[in-house]
Tab-separated table of C-alpha atoms in Angstrom:
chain	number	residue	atom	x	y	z
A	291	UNK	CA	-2.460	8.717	16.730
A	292	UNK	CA	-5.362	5.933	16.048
A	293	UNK	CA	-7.531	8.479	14.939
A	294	UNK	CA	-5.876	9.100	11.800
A	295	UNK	CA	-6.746	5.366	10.565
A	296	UNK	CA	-9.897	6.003	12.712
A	297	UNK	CA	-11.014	9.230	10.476
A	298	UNK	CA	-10.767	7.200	6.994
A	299	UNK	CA	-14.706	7.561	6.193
A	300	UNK	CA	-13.801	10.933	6.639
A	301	UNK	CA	-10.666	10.847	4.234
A	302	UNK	CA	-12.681	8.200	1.729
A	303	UNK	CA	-16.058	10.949	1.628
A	304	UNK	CA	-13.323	13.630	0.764
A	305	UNK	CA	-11.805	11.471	-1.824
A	306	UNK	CA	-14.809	10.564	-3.454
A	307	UNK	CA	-15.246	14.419	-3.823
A	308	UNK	CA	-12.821	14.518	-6.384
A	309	UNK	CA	-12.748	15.030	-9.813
A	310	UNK	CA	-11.163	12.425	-11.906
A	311	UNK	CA	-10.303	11.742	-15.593
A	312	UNK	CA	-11.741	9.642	-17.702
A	313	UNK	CA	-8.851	6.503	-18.113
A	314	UNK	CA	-9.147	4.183	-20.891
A	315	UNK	CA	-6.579	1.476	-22.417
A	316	UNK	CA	-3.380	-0.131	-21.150
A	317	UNK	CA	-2.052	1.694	-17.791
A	318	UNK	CA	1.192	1.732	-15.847
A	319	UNK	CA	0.706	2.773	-12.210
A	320	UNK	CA	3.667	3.620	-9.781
A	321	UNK	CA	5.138	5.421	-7.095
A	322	UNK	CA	7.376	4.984	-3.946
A	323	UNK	CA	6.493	3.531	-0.602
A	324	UNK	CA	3.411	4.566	1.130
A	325	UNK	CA	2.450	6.394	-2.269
A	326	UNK	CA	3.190	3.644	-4.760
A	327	UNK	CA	1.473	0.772	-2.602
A	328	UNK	CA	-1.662	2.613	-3.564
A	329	UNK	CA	-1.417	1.056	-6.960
A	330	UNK	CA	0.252	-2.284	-5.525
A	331	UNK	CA	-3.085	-3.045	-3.672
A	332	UNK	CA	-5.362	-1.696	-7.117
A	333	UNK	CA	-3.804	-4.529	-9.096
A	334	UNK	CA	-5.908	-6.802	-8.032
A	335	UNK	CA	-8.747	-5.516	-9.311
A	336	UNK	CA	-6.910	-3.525	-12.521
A	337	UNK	CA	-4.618	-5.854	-15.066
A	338	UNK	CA	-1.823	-2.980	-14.455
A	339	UNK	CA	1.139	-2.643	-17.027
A	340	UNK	CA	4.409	-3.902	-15.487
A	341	UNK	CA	6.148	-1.487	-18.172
A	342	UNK	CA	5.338	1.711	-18.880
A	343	UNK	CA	6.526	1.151	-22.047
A	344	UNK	CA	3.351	-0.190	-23.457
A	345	UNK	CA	0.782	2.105	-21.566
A	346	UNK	CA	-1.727	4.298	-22.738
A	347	UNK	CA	-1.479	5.853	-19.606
A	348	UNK	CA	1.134	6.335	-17.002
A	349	UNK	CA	-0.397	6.912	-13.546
A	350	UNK	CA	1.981	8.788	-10.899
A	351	UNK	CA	1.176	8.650	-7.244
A	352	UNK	CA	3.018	10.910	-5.123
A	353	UNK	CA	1.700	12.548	-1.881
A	354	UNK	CA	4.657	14.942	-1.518
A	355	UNK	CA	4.907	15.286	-4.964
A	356	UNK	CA	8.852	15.832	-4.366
A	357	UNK	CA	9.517	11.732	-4.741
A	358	UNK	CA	12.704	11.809	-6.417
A	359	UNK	CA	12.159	8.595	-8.332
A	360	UNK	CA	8.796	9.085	-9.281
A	361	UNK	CA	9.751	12.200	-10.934
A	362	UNK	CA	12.468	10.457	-12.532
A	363	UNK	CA	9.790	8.343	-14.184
A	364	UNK	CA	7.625	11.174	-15.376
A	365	UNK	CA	10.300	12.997	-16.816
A	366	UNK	CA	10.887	9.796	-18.990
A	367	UNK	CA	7.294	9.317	-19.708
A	368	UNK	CA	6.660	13.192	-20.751
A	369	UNK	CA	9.680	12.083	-23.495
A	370	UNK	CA	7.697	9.186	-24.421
A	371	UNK	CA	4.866	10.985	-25.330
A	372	UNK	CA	3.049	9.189	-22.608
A	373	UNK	CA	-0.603	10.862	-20.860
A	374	UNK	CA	-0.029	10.829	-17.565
A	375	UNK	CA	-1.928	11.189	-14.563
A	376	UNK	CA	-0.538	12.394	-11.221
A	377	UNK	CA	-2.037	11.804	-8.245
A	378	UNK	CA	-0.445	14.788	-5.728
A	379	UNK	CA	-1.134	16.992	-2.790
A	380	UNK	CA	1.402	19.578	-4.576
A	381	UNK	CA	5.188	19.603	-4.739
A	382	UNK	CA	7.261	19.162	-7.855
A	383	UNK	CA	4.965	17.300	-9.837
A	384	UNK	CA	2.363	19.463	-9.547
A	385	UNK	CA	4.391	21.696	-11.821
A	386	UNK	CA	5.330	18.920	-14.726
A	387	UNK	CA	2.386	18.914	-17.695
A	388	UNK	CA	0.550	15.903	-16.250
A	389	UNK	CA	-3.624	16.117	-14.998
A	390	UNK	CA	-3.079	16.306	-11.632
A	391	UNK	CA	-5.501	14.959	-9.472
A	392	UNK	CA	-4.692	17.037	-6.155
A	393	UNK	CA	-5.538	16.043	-2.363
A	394	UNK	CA	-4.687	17.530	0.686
A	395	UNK	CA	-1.582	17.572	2.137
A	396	UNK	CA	0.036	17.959	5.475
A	397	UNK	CA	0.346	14.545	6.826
A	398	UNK	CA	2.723	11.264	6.065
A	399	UNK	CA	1.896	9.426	2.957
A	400	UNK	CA	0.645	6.206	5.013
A	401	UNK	CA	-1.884	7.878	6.794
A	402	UNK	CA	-3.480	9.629	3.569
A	403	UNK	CA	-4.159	6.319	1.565
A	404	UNK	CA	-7.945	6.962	1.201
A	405	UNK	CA	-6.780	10.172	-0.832
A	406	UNK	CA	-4.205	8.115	-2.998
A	407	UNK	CA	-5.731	4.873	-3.449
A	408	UNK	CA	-9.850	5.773	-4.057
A	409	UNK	CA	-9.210	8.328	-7.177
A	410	UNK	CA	-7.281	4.656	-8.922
A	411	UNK	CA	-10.454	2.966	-8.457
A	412	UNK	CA	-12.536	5.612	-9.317
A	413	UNK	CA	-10.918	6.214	-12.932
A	414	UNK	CA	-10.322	1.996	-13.297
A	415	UNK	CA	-13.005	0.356	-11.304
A	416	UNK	CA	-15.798	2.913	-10.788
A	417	UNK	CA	-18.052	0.495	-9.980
A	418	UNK	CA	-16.556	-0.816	-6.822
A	419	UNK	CA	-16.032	3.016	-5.235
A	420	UNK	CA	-19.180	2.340	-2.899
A	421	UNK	CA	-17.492	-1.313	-1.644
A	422	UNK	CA	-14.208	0.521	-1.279
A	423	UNK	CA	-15.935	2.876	1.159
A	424	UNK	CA	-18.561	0.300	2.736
A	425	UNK	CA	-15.575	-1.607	4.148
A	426	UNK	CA	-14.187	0.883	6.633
A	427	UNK	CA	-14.725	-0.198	10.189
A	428	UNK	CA	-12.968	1.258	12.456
A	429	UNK	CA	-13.994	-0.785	15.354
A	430	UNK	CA	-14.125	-4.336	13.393
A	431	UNK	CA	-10.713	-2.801	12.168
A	432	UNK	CA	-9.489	-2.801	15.682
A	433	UNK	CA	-10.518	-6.337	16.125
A	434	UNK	CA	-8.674	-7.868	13.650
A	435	UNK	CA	-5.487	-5.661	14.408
A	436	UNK	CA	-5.844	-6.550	18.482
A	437	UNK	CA	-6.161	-10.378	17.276
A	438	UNK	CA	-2.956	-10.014	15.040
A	439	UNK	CA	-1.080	-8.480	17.662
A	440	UNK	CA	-1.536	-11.302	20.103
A	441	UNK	CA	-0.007	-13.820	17.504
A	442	UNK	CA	2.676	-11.404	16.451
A	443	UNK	CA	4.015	-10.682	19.718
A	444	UNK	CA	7.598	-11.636	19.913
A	445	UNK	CA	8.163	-12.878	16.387
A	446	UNK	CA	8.518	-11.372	12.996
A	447	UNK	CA	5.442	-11.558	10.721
A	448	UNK	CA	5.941	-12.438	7.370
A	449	UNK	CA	3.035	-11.770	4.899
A	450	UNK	CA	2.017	-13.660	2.191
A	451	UNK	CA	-0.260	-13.213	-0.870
A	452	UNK	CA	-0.756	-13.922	-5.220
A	453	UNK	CA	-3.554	-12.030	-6.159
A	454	UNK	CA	-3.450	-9.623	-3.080
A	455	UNK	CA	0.537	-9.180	-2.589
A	456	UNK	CA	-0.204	-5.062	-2.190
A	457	UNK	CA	-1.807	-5.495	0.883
A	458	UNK	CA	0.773	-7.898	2.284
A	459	UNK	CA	2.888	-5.215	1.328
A	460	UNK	CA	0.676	-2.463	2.676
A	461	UNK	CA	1.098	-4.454	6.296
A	462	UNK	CA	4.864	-5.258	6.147
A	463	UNK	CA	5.279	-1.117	5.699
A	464	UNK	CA	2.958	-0.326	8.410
A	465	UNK	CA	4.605	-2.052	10.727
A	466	UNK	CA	8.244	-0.728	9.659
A	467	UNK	CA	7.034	2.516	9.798
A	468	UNK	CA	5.266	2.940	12.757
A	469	UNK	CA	6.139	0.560	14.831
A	470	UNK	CA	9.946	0.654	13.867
A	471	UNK	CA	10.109	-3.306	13.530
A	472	UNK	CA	10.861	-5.440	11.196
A	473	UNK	CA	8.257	-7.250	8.979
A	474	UNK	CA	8.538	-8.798	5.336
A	475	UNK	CA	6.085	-9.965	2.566
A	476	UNK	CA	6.595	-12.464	0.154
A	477	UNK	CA	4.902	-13.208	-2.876
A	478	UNK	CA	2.640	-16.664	-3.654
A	479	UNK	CA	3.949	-18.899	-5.915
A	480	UNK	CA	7.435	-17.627	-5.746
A	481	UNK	CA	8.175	-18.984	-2.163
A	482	UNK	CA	6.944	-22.212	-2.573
A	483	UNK	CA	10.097	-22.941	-4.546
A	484	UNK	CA	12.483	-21.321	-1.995
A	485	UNK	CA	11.194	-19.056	0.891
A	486	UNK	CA	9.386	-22.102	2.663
A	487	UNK	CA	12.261	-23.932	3.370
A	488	UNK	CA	13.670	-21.611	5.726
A	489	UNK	CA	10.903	-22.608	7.373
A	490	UNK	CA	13.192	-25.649	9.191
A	491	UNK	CA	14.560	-22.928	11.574
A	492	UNK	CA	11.660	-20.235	11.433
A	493	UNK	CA	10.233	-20.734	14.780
A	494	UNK	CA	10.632	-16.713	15.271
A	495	UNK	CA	8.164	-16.006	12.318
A	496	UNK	CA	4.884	-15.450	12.239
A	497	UNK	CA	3.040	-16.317	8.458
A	498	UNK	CA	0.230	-14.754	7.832
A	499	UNK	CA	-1.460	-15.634	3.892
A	500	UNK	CA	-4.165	-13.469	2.383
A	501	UNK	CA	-5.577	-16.095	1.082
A	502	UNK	CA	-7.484	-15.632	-2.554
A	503	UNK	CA	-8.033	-19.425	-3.325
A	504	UNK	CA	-6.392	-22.981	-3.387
A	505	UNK	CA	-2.738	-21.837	-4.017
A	506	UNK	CA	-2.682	-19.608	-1.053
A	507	UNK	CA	-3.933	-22.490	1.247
A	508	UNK	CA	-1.047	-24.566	0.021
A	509	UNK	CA	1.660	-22.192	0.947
A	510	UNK	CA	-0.489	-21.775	4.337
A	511	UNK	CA	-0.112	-25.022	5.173
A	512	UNK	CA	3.474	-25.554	4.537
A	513	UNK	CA	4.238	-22.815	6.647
A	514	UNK	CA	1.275	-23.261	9.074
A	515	UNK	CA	0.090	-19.628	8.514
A	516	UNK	CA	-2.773	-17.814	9.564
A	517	UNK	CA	-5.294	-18.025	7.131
A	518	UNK	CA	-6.849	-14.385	6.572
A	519	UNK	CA	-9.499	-14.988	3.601
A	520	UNK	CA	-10.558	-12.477	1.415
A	521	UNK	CA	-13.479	-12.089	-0.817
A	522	UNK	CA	-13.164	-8.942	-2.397
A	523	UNK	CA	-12.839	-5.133	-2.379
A	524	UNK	CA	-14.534	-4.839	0.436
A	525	UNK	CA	-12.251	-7.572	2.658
A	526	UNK	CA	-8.927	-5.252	1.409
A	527	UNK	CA	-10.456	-1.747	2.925
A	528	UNK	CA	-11.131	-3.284	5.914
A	529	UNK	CA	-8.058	-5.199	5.829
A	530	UNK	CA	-6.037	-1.860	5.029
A	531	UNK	CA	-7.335	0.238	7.961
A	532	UNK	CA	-6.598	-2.900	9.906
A	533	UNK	CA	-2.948	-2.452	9.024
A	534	UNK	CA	-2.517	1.144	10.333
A	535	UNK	CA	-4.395	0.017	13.664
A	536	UNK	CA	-1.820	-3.403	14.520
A	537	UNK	CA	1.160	-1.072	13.663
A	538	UNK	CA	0.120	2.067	15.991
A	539	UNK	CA	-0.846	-0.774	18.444
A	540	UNK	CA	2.828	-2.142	18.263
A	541	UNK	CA	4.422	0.854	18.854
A	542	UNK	CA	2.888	1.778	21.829
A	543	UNK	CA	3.979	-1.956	23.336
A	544	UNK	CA	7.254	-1.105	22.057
A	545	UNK	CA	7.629	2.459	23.303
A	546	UNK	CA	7.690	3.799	19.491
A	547	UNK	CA	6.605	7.164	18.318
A	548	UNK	CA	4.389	5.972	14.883
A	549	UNK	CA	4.765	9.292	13.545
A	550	UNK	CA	8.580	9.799	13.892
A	551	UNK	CA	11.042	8.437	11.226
A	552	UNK	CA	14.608	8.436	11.392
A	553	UNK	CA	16.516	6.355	8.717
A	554	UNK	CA	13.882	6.982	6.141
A	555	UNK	CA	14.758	10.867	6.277
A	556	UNK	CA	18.667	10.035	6.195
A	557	UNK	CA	18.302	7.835	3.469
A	558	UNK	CA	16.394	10.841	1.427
A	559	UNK	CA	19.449	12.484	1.506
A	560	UNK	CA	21.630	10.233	1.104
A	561	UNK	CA	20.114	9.639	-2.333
A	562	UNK	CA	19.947	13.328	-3.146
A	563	UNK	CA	23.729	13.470	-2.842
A	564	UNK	CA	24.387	10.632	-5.075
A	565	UNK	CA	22.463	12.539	-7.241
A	566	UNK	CA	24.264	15.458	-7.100
């Protein structure tokens, strides 16, 4: 299991392999769960549209490529005259008139973010491909995941961020996924003005900021945190691989199987039938 977060300078070479477009202009990026988180984490390098309604370009990111929502969203965008982009190992939206940027499929979305997330920054922040790429580690990866595990052990981390809220929200679905346990993110400055007073009786979290500058330290200390401090690109690759390694590592001490989901499945259904 480990060595599918410990193969990403294998998955990262093979993404860099690919051909992208040429993306210019106002863009709307989004997608579902392990997919969509892809362009969660690449706005905080990319001012990304919160409305697609405004774009020049609508990125999709899809790994199946049979996301019922993100189709959804194409479909309306292909009405709006919009250009979009797919990023897909196949599926349904392979088959919609987008430029598809296809990867190889055959394994869960979460373990394929090299494939998902390095063609965003190659069409919006070319220049920071190599830094994207420099920062996997697998064994300084392990490190940081072994030391997060200690603190976490017993308690419910909570993960905070402003400029870097993806990858607080990259972690909180590691650990949900793999390690079958609960985990939650919250977004800097939103929980100063409510979140951190439940802080009176929150002796069974564990805080964790990704901390970008002065505002994150305050909502640190209010909710004496851990203080992970970031300094680029670079920090959030590492950081990412870090985030498959403490989940995998939590499901072993919890007698999970990482690669088995349950509910997630069900609830595909589920939605299917409400649809139709």
């Amino acid at each position: 299991m480990d060595s599918l977060y410990e193969d990403w300078d294998r998955l990262y070479a093979e993404a860099n392999k690919l051909q992208v477009p040429r993306v210019e202009g106002e863009v709307f990026c989004f997608g579902m769960g392990g997919s969509g988180v892809a362009c969660e984490v690449m706005s905080a390098f990319y001012p990304l549209l919160r409305d697609m309604r405004h774009a020049d370009v609508v990125i999709a990111v899809s790994y199946s490529g049979n996301t019922r929502e993100t189709l959804e969203i194409v479909r309306k965008a292909t009405s709006a005259g919009k250009r979009i982009v797919a990023i897909t190992s196949g599926g349904a939206l392979a088959t919609l008139p987008v430029e598809r940027i296809l990867v190889r499929g055959g394994d869960q979305p979460r373990y394929s973010f090299p494939l998902l997330f390095l063609p965003l920054v190659k069409m919006l922040r070319p220049e920071l491909t190599e830094e994207v790429i420099r920062g996997v580690n697998a064994n300084e990866a392990r490190r940081v995941a072994g030391d997060l595990l200690s603190a976490i052990r017993g308690r419910i981390p909570v993960f905070y961020a402003s400029i870097y809220l993806g990858l607080a929200k990259r972690f909180k679905q590691e650990i949900n996924e793999n390690a079958k346990y609960p985990a939650f993110f919250g977004e800097i400055p939103e929980v100063n003005h409510n979140e951190i007073e439940g802080y009176a009786h929150g002796s069974g979290l564990f805080p964790v900021v990704f901390s970008s500058g002065p505002l994150d330290e305050v909502t640190a200390s209010l909710v004496n945190a851990k203080v992970i401090r970031i300094s680029g690109i670079r920090d959030v690759s590492l950081l990412i691989q870090s985030a498959g390694f403490l989940s995998v590592m939590l499901a072993r001490e919890l007698g999970e199987d990482p690669e088995k989901l349950t509910r997630i499945p069900e609830g595909r259904k589920l939605v299917e039938r409400i649809g139709s």
